[in-house]
N, CA, C and O of each residue as an XYZ file, in Angstrom:
508
protein
N     108.325    120.842    119.253
C     106.976    120.501    118.845
C     105.998    120.718    119.996
O     104.848    121.096    119.772
N     106.449    120.482    121.220
C     105.552    120.645    122.371
C     105.047    122.079    122.518
O     103.944    122.305    123.015
N     105.852    123.039    122.086
C     105.426    124.428    122.247
C     104.263    124.771    121.327
O     103.580    125.771    121.549
N     104.025    123.967    120.307
C     102.915    124.220    119.382
C     101.610    123.554    119.807
O     100.567    123.815    119.207
N     101.644    122.710    120.817
C     100.436    122.001    121.246
C      99.275    122.933    121.577
O      98.165    122.672    121.114
N      99.463    124.008    122.353
C      98.317    124.876    122.642
C      97.736    125.518    121.379
O      96.518    125.646    121.251
N      98.600    125.917    120.455
C      98.115    126.538    119.222
C      97.344    125.528    118.377
O      96.265    125.828    117.867
N      97.904    124.336    118.236
C      97.233    123.293    117.458
C      95.905    122.917    118.113
O      94.889    122.774    117.434
N      95.923    122.759    119.431
C      94.695    122.426    120.150
C      93.640    123.500    120.009
O      92.462    123.194    119.824
N      94.052    124.774    120.096
C      93.101    125.871    119.939
C      92.507    125.896    118.543
O      91.303    126.094    118.383
N      93.342    125.696    117.532
C      92.844    125.689    116.152
C      91.876    124.556    115.893
O      90.815    124.755    115.301
N      92.251    123.344    116.348
C      91.359    122.199    116.163
C      90.062    122.363    116.944
O      88.981    122.053    116.442
N      90.175    122.847    118.163
C      88.975    123.059    118.981
C      88.051    124.090    118.365
O      86.833    123.909    118.358
N      88.620    125.175    117.846
C      87.793    126.205    117.218
C      87.169    125.686    115.931
O      86.026    126.013    115.612
N      87.917    124.880    115.198
C      87.366    124.312    113.964
C      86.181    123.408    114.234
O      85.160    123.489    113.551
N      86.317    122.550    115.227
C      85.206    121.657    115.572
C      84.075    122.449    116.211
O      82.901    122.192    115.944
N      84.425    123.400    117.043
C      83.402    124.206    117.709
C      82.643    125.116    116.766
O      81.527    125.527    117.084
N      83.218    125.448    115.601
C      82.549    126.342    114.662
C      81.283    125.726    114.088
O      80.445    126.434    113.530
N      81.141    124.421    114.221
C      79.903    123.781    113.781
C      78.720    124.254    114.616
O      77.578    124.220    114.157
N      78.990    124.689    115.826
C      77.934    125.169    116.711
C      77.769    126.680    116.680
O      77.031    127.226    117.499
N      78.424    127.363    115.773
C      78.303    128.813    115.668
C      79.467    129.507    116.356
O      80.475    128.888    116.695
N      79.299    130.817    116.555
C      80.366    131.631    117.132
C      80.677    131.205    118.568
O      81.843    131.072    118.939
N      79.647    130.994    119.364
C      79.850    130.584    120.751
C      80.558    129.241    120.841
O      81.424    129.048    121.694
N      80.193    128.317    119.966
C      80.836    127.008    119.948
C      82.297    127.102    119.546
O      83.137    126.367    120.066
N      82.606    128.019    118.607
C      83.983    128.194    118.169
C      84.839    128.747    119.303
O      85.972    128.311    119.507
N      84.294    129.699    120.029
C      85.046    130.275    121.150
C      85.276    129.222    122.224
O      86.391    129.070    122.723
N      84.225    128.499    122.578
C      84.355    127.475    123.612
C      85.299    126.357    123.156
O      86.117    125.876    123.940
N      85.188    125.948    121.904
C      86.061    124.903    121.384
C      87.511    125.342    121.339
O      88.407    124.562    121.660
N      87.749    126.589    120.943
C      89.114    127.113    120.897
C      89.737    127.184    122.274
O      90.901    126.826    122.453
N      88.962    127.647    123.255
C      89.491    127.741    124.618
C      89.770    126.358    125.194
O      90.799    126.147    125.836
N      88.860    125.417    124.967
C      89.089    124.080    125.518
C      90.245    123.383    124.788
O      91.007    122.647    125.414
N      90.383    123.601    123.488
C      91.498    123.016    122.748
C      92.828    123.577    123.210
O      93.805    122.839    123.332
N      92.875    124.890    123.470
C      94.112    125.501    123.968
C      94.450    124.985    125.361
O      95.621    124.791    125.687
N      93.427    124.762    126.181
C      93.665    124.232    127.523
C      94.230    122.816    127.452
O      95.160    122.476    128.183
N      93.667    121.994    126.572
C      94.171    120.621    126.418
C      95.603    120.653    125.889
O      96.446    119.868    126.323
N      95.877    121.563    124.953
C      97.231    121.690    124.422
C      98.222    122.110    125.489
O      99.352    121.623    125.517
N      97.808    123.009    126.365
C      98.685    123.435    127.461
C      98.961    122.291    128.422
O     100.078    122.144    128.919
N      97.956    121.490    128.681
C      98.141    120.337    129.559
C      99.124    119.355    128.928
O     100.011    118.839    129.608
N      98.970    119.097    127.637
C      99.885    118.180    126.947
C     101.298    118.744    126.896
O     102.273    117.996    126.977
N     101.409    120.053    126.762
C     102.725    120.692    126.712
C     103.448    120.524    128.037
O     104.652    120.266    128.053
N     102.748    120.664    129.128
C     103.364    120.583    130.443
C     103.413    119.190    131.020
O     103.831    119.020    132.165
N     103.002    118.188    130.270
C     102.971    116.812    130.763
C     104.358    116.307    131.118
O     104.502    115.549    132.077
N     105.379    116.702    130.375
C     106.748    116.272    130.641
C     107.231    116.819    131.985
O     107.900    116.115    132.741
N     106.891    118.076    132.282
C     107.271    118.667    133.562
C     106.611    117.932    134.726
O     107.235    117.721    135.766
N     105.364    117.548    134.550
C     104.647    116.831    135.605
C     105.324    115.490    135.882
O     105.431    115.080    137.037
N     105.780    114.807    134.835
C     106.443    113.518    135.029
C     107.765    113.689    135.768
O     108.104    112.862    136.614
N     108.522    114.752    135.463
C     109.775    115.000    136.166
C     109.518    115.278    137.648
O     110.206    114.745    138.519
N     108.532    116.107    137.916
C     108.214    116.451    139.306
C     107.723    115.211    140.053
O     108.086    114.998    141.209
N     106.910    114.403    139.403
C     106.398    113.192    140.037
C     107.522    112.234    140.396
O     107.527    111.664    141.487
N     108.476    112.052    139.488
C     109.579    111.134    139.778
C     110.464    111.676    140.890
O     110.973    110.907    141.705
N     110.655    112.993    140.935
C     111.458    113.587    142.007
C     110.782    113.411    143.362
O     111.430    113.024    144.335
N     109.485    113.693    143.430
C     108.744    113.551    144.695
C     108.730    112.092    145.137
O     108.849    111.803    146.328
N     108.587    111.178    144.190
C     108.584    109.757    144.532
C     109.939    109.342    145.095
O     110.005    108.609    146.082
N     111.025    109.809    144.468
C     112.368    109.462    144.946
C     112.616    110.044    146.336
O     113.221    109.384    147.181
N     112.160    111.263    146.580
C     112.349    111.887    147.905
C     111.537    111.143    148.959
O     112.038    110.883    150.053
N     110.293    110.798    148.645
C     109.439    110.149    149.642
C     109.921    108.741    149.980
O     109.726    108.274    151.102
N     110.546    108.065    149.025
C     111.039    106.720    149.290
C     112.454    106.731    149.846
O     112.972    105.688    150.243
N     113.079    107.891    149.878
C     114.447    107.974    150.370
C     115.428    107.378    149.379
O     116.479    106.871    149.770
N     115.098    107.434    148.125
C     115.919    106.845    147.070
C     116.992    107.844    146.640
O     116.775    108.647    145.732
N     118.136    107.788    147.292
C     119.222    108.712    147.000
C     119.786    108.433    145.612
O     120.073    109.361    144.857
N     119.944    107.168    145.279
C     120.494    106.830    143.962
C     119.579    107.325    142.843
O     120.062    107.763    141.799
N     118.270    107.260    143.048
C     117.329    107.766    142.053
C     117.478    109.259    141.836
O     117.412    109.739    140.704
N     117.679    109.995    142.923
C     117.884    111.441    142.810
C     119.193    111.752    142.087
O     119.253    112.672    141.270
N     120.231    110.990    142.386
C     121.522    111.209    141.723
C     121.401    110.916    140.231
O     121.898    111.677    139.401
N     120.741    109.815    139.894
C     120.568    109.463    138.477
C     119.747    110.511    137.732
O     120.037    110.831    136.579
N     118.728    111.038    138.392
C     117.911    112.069    137.755
C     118.740    113.331    137.499
O     118.609    113.954    136.446
N     119.582    113.704    138.447
C     120.452    114.858    138.254
C     121.474    114.631    137.162
O     121.791    115.546    136.402
N     121.995    113.409    137.079
C     122.971    113.097    136.037
C     122.345    113.111    134.651
O     122.990    113.519    133.684
N     121.091    112.670    134.543
C     120.419    112.687    133.245
C     120.258    114.104    132.720
O     120.331    114.335    131.513
N     120.039    115.050    133.620
C     119.848    116.440    133.209
C     121.163    117.097    132.822
O     121.157    118.066    132.062
N     122.291    116.602    133.321
C     123.577    117.248    133.091
C     124.489    116.434    132.185
O     125.709    116.465    132.341
N     123.911    115.717    131.252
C     124.716    114.926    130.329
C     125.413    115.840    129.329
O     124.877    116.873    128.929
N     126.594    115.448    128.942
C     127.368    116.261    128.010
C     126.931    115.993    126.575
O     126.176    115.059    126.302
N     127.416    116.821    125.677
C     127.116    116.652    124.255
C     127.662    115.320    123.753
O     127.027    114.655    122.935
N     128.825    114.933    124.236
C     129.433    113.662    123.832
C     128.542    112.484    124.210
O     128.366    111.562    123.414
N     127.977    112.505    125.421
C     127.083    111.427    125.848
C     125.835    111.368    124.976
O     125.354    110.284    124.647
N     125.318    112.522    124.605
C     124.140    112.559    123.745
C     124.467    112.015    122.349
O     123.650    111.320    121.745
N     125.661    112.332    121.841
C     126.068    111.827    120.536
C     126.236    110.318    120.577
O     125.827    109.620    119.649
N     126.844    109.803    121.663
C     127.018    108.353    121.807
C     125.659    107.660    121.843
O     125.488    106.615    121.215
N     124.690    108.221    122.565
C     123.349    107.635    122.593
C     122.726    107.652    121.199
O     122.051    106.700    120.808
N     122.950    108.724    120.456
C     122.449    108.793    119.087
C     123.085    107.743    118.199
O     122.417    107.167    117.340
N     124.370    107.490    118.398
C     125.054    106.461    117.615
C     124.497    105.080    117.952
O     124.303    104.253    117.061
N     124.238    104.827    119.244
C     123.640    103.549    119.634
C     122.271    103.371    118.984
O     121.943    102.282    118.514
N     121.473    104.436    118.958
C     120.160    104.357    118.321
C     120.300    104.081    116.827
O     119.550    103.280    116.267
N     121.263    104.745    116.180
C     121.496    104.528    114.757
C     121.942    103.091    114.486
O     121.489    102.475    113.521
N     122.823    102.557    115.328
C     123.263    101.174    115.161
C     122.105    100.188    115.343
O     122.024     99.178    114.643
N     121.228    100.485    116.275
C     120.060     99.632    116.484
C     119.173     99.641    115.240
O     118.723     98.589    114.788
N     118.924    100.827    114.691
C     118.113    100.915    113.479
C     118.782    100.205    112.311
O     118.108     99.541    111.524
N     120.091    100.336    112.188
C     120.821     99.642    111.122
C     120.721     98.126    111.294
O     120.559     97.400    110.313
N     120.815     97.652    112.524
C     120.683     96.221    112.785
C     119.307     95.700    112.406
O     119.187     94.622    111.823
N     118.273     96.457    112.732
C     116.916     96.058    112.353
C     116.792     96.058    110.831
O     116.185     95.157    110.252
N     117.373     97.079    110.183
C     117.322     97.146    108.722
C     118.025     95.969    108.067
O     117.508     95.399    107.106
N     119.196     95.595    108.571
C     119.925     94.456    108.011
C     119.146     93.168    108.250
O     119.088     92.304    107.375
N     118.556     93.038    109.416
C     117.737     91.855    109.692
C     116.580     91.725    108.715
O     116.302     90.635    108.215
N     115.909     92.830    108.446
C     114.820     92.805    107.472
C     115.346     92.542    106.066
O     114.707     91.843    105.279
N     116.517     93.105    105.752
C     117.134     92.920    104.441
C     117.407     91.438    104.182
O     117.324     90.974    103.045
N     117.732     90.705    105.239
C     118.028     89.283    105.096
C     116.755     88.446    105.175
O     116.591     87.513    104.388
N     115.861     88.750    106.092
C     114.691     87.909    106.328
C     113.606     88.035    105.263
O     112.974     87.039    104.911
N     113.381     89.231    104.748
C     112.298     89.421    103.777
C     112.528     88.581    102.518
O     111.591     87.914    102.079
N     113.720     88.576    101.912
C     113.906     87.715    100.739
C     113.747     86.225    101.048
O     113.261     85.465    100.211
N     114.155     85.811    102.243
C     113.999     84.401    102.613
C     112.518     84.043    102.698
O     112.099     83.006    102.184
N     111.747     84.875    103.328
C     110.308     84.614    103.468
C     109.632     84.644    102.101
O     108.782     83.804    101.807
N     110.007     85.607    101.271
C     109.414     85.706     99.943
C     109.790     84.486     99.085
O     108.961     83.983     98.326
N     111.017     84.021     99.205
C     111.447     82.837     98.454
C     110.663     81.600     98.880
O     110.285     80.781     98.043
N     110.421     81.467    100.172
C     109.619     80.331    100.650
C     108.204     80.411    100.111
O     107.618     79.396     99.736
N     107.652     81.623    100.072
C     106.308     81.815     99.536
C     106.260     81.411     98.058
O     105.349     80.698     97.638
N     107.238     81.864     97.275
C     107.271     81.513     95.855
C     107.477     80.014     95.654
O     106.898     79.422     94.743
N     108.303     79.398     96.504
C     108.536     77.960     96.398
C     107.236     77.189     96.627
O     106.911     76.278     95.866
N     106.506     77.547     97.657
C     105.245     76.864     97.944
C     104.252     77.062     96.808
O     103.544     76.132     96.421
N     104.204     78.277     96.278
C     103.280     78.579     95.200
C     103.635     77.770     93.944
O     102.751     77.197     93.306
N     104.913     77.724     93.594
C     105.364     76.977     92.424
C     105.174     75.480     92.634
O     104.758     74.772     91.717
N     105.474     74.996     93.832
C     105.311     73.577     94.135
C     103.840     73.164     94.016
O     103.531     72.080     93.521
N     102.952     74.026     94.468
C     101.521     73.723     94.370
C     101.091     73.672     92.908
O     100.281     72.823     92.535
N     101.620     74.566     92.076
C     101.274     74.581     90.660
C     101.798     73.330     89.959
O     101.100     72.750     89.127
N     103.023     72.906     90.288
C     103.609     71.709     89.688
C     102.817     70.468     90.104
O     102.543     69.595     89.280
N     102.454     70.394     91.378
C     101.678     69.252     91.868
C     100.332     69.182     91.162
O      99.869     68.099     90.806
N      99.709     70.324     90.962
C      98.416     70.363     90.293
C      98.545     69.898     88.839
O      97.678     69.177     88.344
N      99.612     70.300     88.155
C      99.809     69.904     86.768
C     100.170     68.424     86.662
O      99.789     67.770     85.690
N     100.894     67.885     87.638
C     101.220     66.457     87.623
C      99.968     65.613     87.799
O      99.859     64.527     87.230
N      99.029     66.111     88.583
C      97.778     65.383     88.775
C      96.985     65.346     87.463
O      96.318     64.358     87.155
N      97.071     66.434     86.704
C      96.356     66.500     85.440
C      97.085     65.713     84.345
O      96.486     65.365     83.328
N      98.374     65.433     84.553
C      99.147     64.675     83.580
C      99.949     65.561     82.636
O     100.521     65.063     81.666
N     100.000     66.835     82.894
C     100.799     67.720     82.052
C     102.042     68.138     82.812
O     102.102     68.021     84.036
N     103.029     68.625     82.086
C     104.244     69.109     82.727
C     104.368     70.603     82.483
O     103.789     71.154     81.548
N     105.115     71.218     83.322
C     105.328     72.658     83.217
C     106.412     72.935     82.191
O     107.502     72.370     82.278
N     106.130     73.796     81.218
C     107.097     74.118     80.165
C     107.786     75.418     80.514
O     107.168     76.352     81.024
N     109.089     75.461     80.229
C     109.855     76.662     80.549
C     109.793     77.642     79.420
O     110.380     78.721     79.505
């Protein structure tokens, strides 16, 4: 998806710039493509920044960890994907259990309020 950022930025910039005529479209397209290129390369800048920071602080363990992250095997990536899937499943099960409980409490309060109101009036609720 990152490789499409310059194209998307250029298209959006040209579309907005077209309100100002041909010159505005050209300027908008160029500025949109430039912003897209910056966004595309943002990940590289973060990697370089972390490497320079680790070197300047003398953080050998940080450099080793950064190298290990880049050379992870397919198995490690699959295991991380499984952990992410298990986390999502856990959140789903939690919602599956909590939402009916909350909804039941809401219905109980609503029904209790209706019964209390009818008791005050002297009528009873018929099934």
